[in-house]
Coordinates of N, CA and C in Angstrom, one line a residue:
M218 N 1.3 -6.2 -14.2 CA 2.3 -7.2 -13.7 C 2.0 -8.6 -14.3
K219 N 3.0 -9.2 -14.7 CA 2.9 -10.5 -15.3 C 2.7 -11.5 -14.1
K220 N 1.8 -12.5 -14.3 CA 1.6 -13.5 -13.3 C 2.8 -14.3 -13.0
E221 N 3.7 -14.5 -14.0 CA 4.9 -15.3 -13.7 C 5.8 -14.6 -12.8
Y222 N 5.7 -13.3 -12.5 CA 6.6 -12.6 -11.6 C 5.9 -12.3 -10.3
K223 N 4.7 -12.7 -10.1 CA 3.9 -12.4 -8.8 C 4.7 -12.8 -7.6
D224 N 5.3 -14.0 -7.6 CA 6.1 -14.4 -6.4 C 7.3 -13.5 -6.1
K225 N 7.9 -12.9 -7.1 CA 9.0 -12.0 -6.9 C 8.5 -10.7 -6.3
Y226 N 7.3 -10.2 -6.8 CA 6.7 -9.0 -6.2 C 6.4 -9.2 -4.7
E227 N 5.9 -10.4 -4.4 CA 5.5 -10.8 -3.0 C 6.8 -10.8 -2.2
K228 N 7.9 -11.4 -2.7 CA 9.1 -11.5 -1.9 C 9.7 -10.1 -1.7
F229 N 9.6 -9.3 -2.7 CA 10.1 -7.9 -2.6 C 9.3 -7.2 -1.4
G230 N 7.9 -7.4 -1.5 CA 7.1 -6.8 -0.5 C 7.4 -7.3 0.9
L231 N 7.7 -8.6 1.1 CA 8.1 -9.1 2.4 C 9.4 -8.5 2.9
N232 N 10.3 -8.2 2.0 CA 11.5 -7.5 2.4 C 11.2 -6.1 2.9
V233 N 10.2 -5.4 2.2 CA 9.8 -4.1 2.7 C 9.2 -4.2 4.1
V234 N 8.4 -5.1 4.3 CA 7.8 -5.3 5.6 C 8.9 -5.6 6.6
Y235 N 9.8 -6.5 6.3 CA 10.9 -6.8 7.2 C 11.7 -5.6 7.7
Y236 N 12.2 -4.8 6.7 CA 13.0 -3.6 7.0 C 12.1 -2.5 7.7
R237 N 10.9 -2.4 7.3 CA 10.0 -1.4 7.9 C 9.8 -1.8 9.4
K238 N 9.6 -3.0 9.7 CA 9.4 -3.4 11.1 C 10.7 -3.3 11.9
K239 N 11.8 -3.6 11.2 CA 13.1 -3.5 11.9 C 13.3 -2.1 12.3
K240 N 12.8 -1.1 11.6 CA 13.0 0.3 11.9 C 11.8 0.8 12.8
K241 N 10.9 -0.1 13.2 CA 9.8 0.2 14.0 C 8.9 1.3 13.4
L242 N 8.6 1.2 12.2 CA 7.7 2.1 11.5 C 6.4 1.5 11.1
T243 N 5.3 2.2 11.2 CA 4.1 1.8 10.7 C 4.0 2.0 9.2
Q244 N 3.0 1.4 8.5 CA 2.9 1.7 7.1 C 2.7 3.2 6.8
L245 N 1.9 3.8 7.7 CA 1.6 5.2 7.5 C 2.9 6.1 7.7
Q246 N 3.7 5.8 8.7 CA 4.9 6.5 8.9 C 5.9 6.3 7.7
L247 N 6.0 5.1 7.2 CA 6.8 4.8 6.1 C 6.3 5.6 4.8
A248 N 5.0 5.5 4.6 CA 4.4 6.2 3.5 C 4.7 7.7 3.5
E249 N 4.6 8.3 4.7 CA 4.8 9.8 4.8 C 6.3 10.1 4.6
L250 N 7.2 9.2 5.0 CA 8.6 9.5 4.8 C 9.0 9.3 3.3
V251 N 8.3 8.3 2.6 CA 8.6 8.1 1.2 C 7.8 9.0 0.3
D252 N 6.8 9.7 0.9 CA 5.9 10.6 0.1 C 5.0 9.8 -0.8
V253 N 4.4 8.8 -0.3 CA 3.4 8.0 -1.1 C 2.2 7.8 -0.2
D254 N 1.1 7.3 -0.7 CA 0.0 7.0 0.1 C 0.2 5.7 0.9
R255 N -0.4 5.6 2.0 CA -0.3 4.4 2.8 C -0.8 3.2 2.1
S256 N -1.9 3.4 1.3 CA -2.4 2.2 0.5 C -1.4 1.7 -0.5
H257 N -0.5 2.6 -1.0 CA 0.5 2.2 -1.9 C 1.6 1.3 -1.2
I258 N 1.9 1.7 0.0 CA 2.9 0.9 0.8 C 2.2 -0.5 1.0
S259 N 1.0 -0.5 1.4 CA 0.3 -1.8 1.6 C 0.3 -2.6 0.4
A260 N 0.0 -2.0 -0.8 CA 0.0 -2.8 -2.1 C 1.4 -3.3 -2.4
I261 N 2.4 -2.5 -2.1 CA 3.8 -3.0 -2.3 C 4.1 -4.2 -1.4
E262 N 3.8 -4.0 -0.2 CA 4.1 -5.1 0.8 C 3.3 -6.4 0.5
L263 N 2.2 -6.3 -0.1 CA 1.4 -7.5 -0.5 C 1.8 -8.0 -1.9
G264 N 2.7 -7.3 -2.6 CA 3.1 -7.7 -3.9 C 2.1 -7.5 -5.0
N265 N 1.2 -6.5 -4.8 CA 0.1 -6.3 -5.7 C 0.5 -5.2 -6.8
V266 N 1.5 -4.5 -6.6 CA 1.9 -3.5 -7.6 C 3.4 -3.5 -7.8
G267 N 3.8 -3.0 -9.0 CA 5.2 -2.8 -9.3 C 5.7 -1.5 -8.6
V268 N 7.0 -1.3 -8.5 CA 7.5 -0.2 -7.8 C 8.5 0.5 -8.7
S269 N 8.4 1.9 -8.8 CA 9.3 2.6 -9.6 C 10.7 2.7 -9.0
M270 N 11.7 3.0 -9.8 CA 13.0 3.1 -9.2 C 13.1 4.2 -8.2
D271 N 12.4 5.3 -8.5 CA 12.3 6.4 -7.5 C 11.9 6.0 -6.1
V272 N 10.8 5.2 -6.1 CA 10.3 4.7 -4.8 C 11.3 3.7 -4.2
I273 N 11.9 2.8 -5.0 CA 12.9 1.9 -4.5 C 14.0 2.7 -3.8
F274 N 14.5 3.7 -4.5 CA 15.6 4.5 -3.9 C 15.2 5.2 -2.6
K275 N 14.0 5.8 -2.6 CA 13.5 6.5 -1.4 C 13.3 5.5 -0.3
L276 N 12.7 4.3 -0.6 CA 12.5 3.3 0.4 C 13.9 2.9 1.1
S277 N 14.8 2.7 0.2 CA 16.2 2.3 0.7 C 16.8 3.4 1.6
E278 N 16.6 4.6 1.2 CA 17.1 5.8 1.9 C 16.5 5.8 3.3
V279 N 15.2 5.8 3.3 CA 14.4 5.9 4.6 C 14.7 4.7 5.5
L280 N 14.8 3.5 4.9 CA 15.0 2.3 5.7 C 16.5 2.1 6.1
G281 N 17.4 2.9 5.5 CA 18.8 2.8 5.9 C 19.5 1.6 5.3
I282 N 19.1 1.2 4.1 CA 19.6 0.0 3.5 C 20.0 0.3 2.1
N283 N 20.7 -0.7 1.5 CA 21.1 -0.5 0.0 C 19.9 -1.0 -0.8
P284 N 19.6 -0.4 -1.9 CA 18.5 -0.9 -2.8 C 18.6 -2.4 -3.0
K285 N 19.8 -3.0 -3.2 CA 19.9 -4.4 -3.5 C 19.3 -5.3 -2.3
D286 N 19.3 -4.7 -1.1 CA 18.8 -5.5 0.0 C 17.3 -5.9 -0.2
L287 N 16.6 -5.0 -0.9 CA 15.2 -5.3 -1.1 C 15.0 -6.4 -2.1
F288 N 16.0 -6.8 -2.8 CA 16.0 -7.8 -3.9 C 16.6 -9.1 -3.4
E289 N 17.1 -9.2 -2.2 CA 17.7 -10.4 -1.7 C 16.6 -11.3 -1.1
F290 N 16.0 -12.1 -2.0 CA 14.9 -12.9 -1.6 C 15.3 -14.2 -0.8
R291 N 14.5 -14.4 0.2 CA 14.7 -15.6 1.1 C 13.8 -16.7 0.6
D292 N 14.2 -17.9 0.7 CA 13.3 -19.0 0.3 C 12.4 -19.5 1.4

């Protein structure tokens, strides 16, 4: 991940946290529904890793949102 995009990864992660908590899911529950490890969900939420399109689509499906919602960054 390029350092210049770190803030965008973090904002994406904050959106994942927001929608996860809105659905009242733990990281473990979300991880199981998305079929990834809980540590991967944690890394996504902290903005420490990039996310594949497959994971973005699955996150959106599980969270009941459009993929674009994960990219609507708040200031």
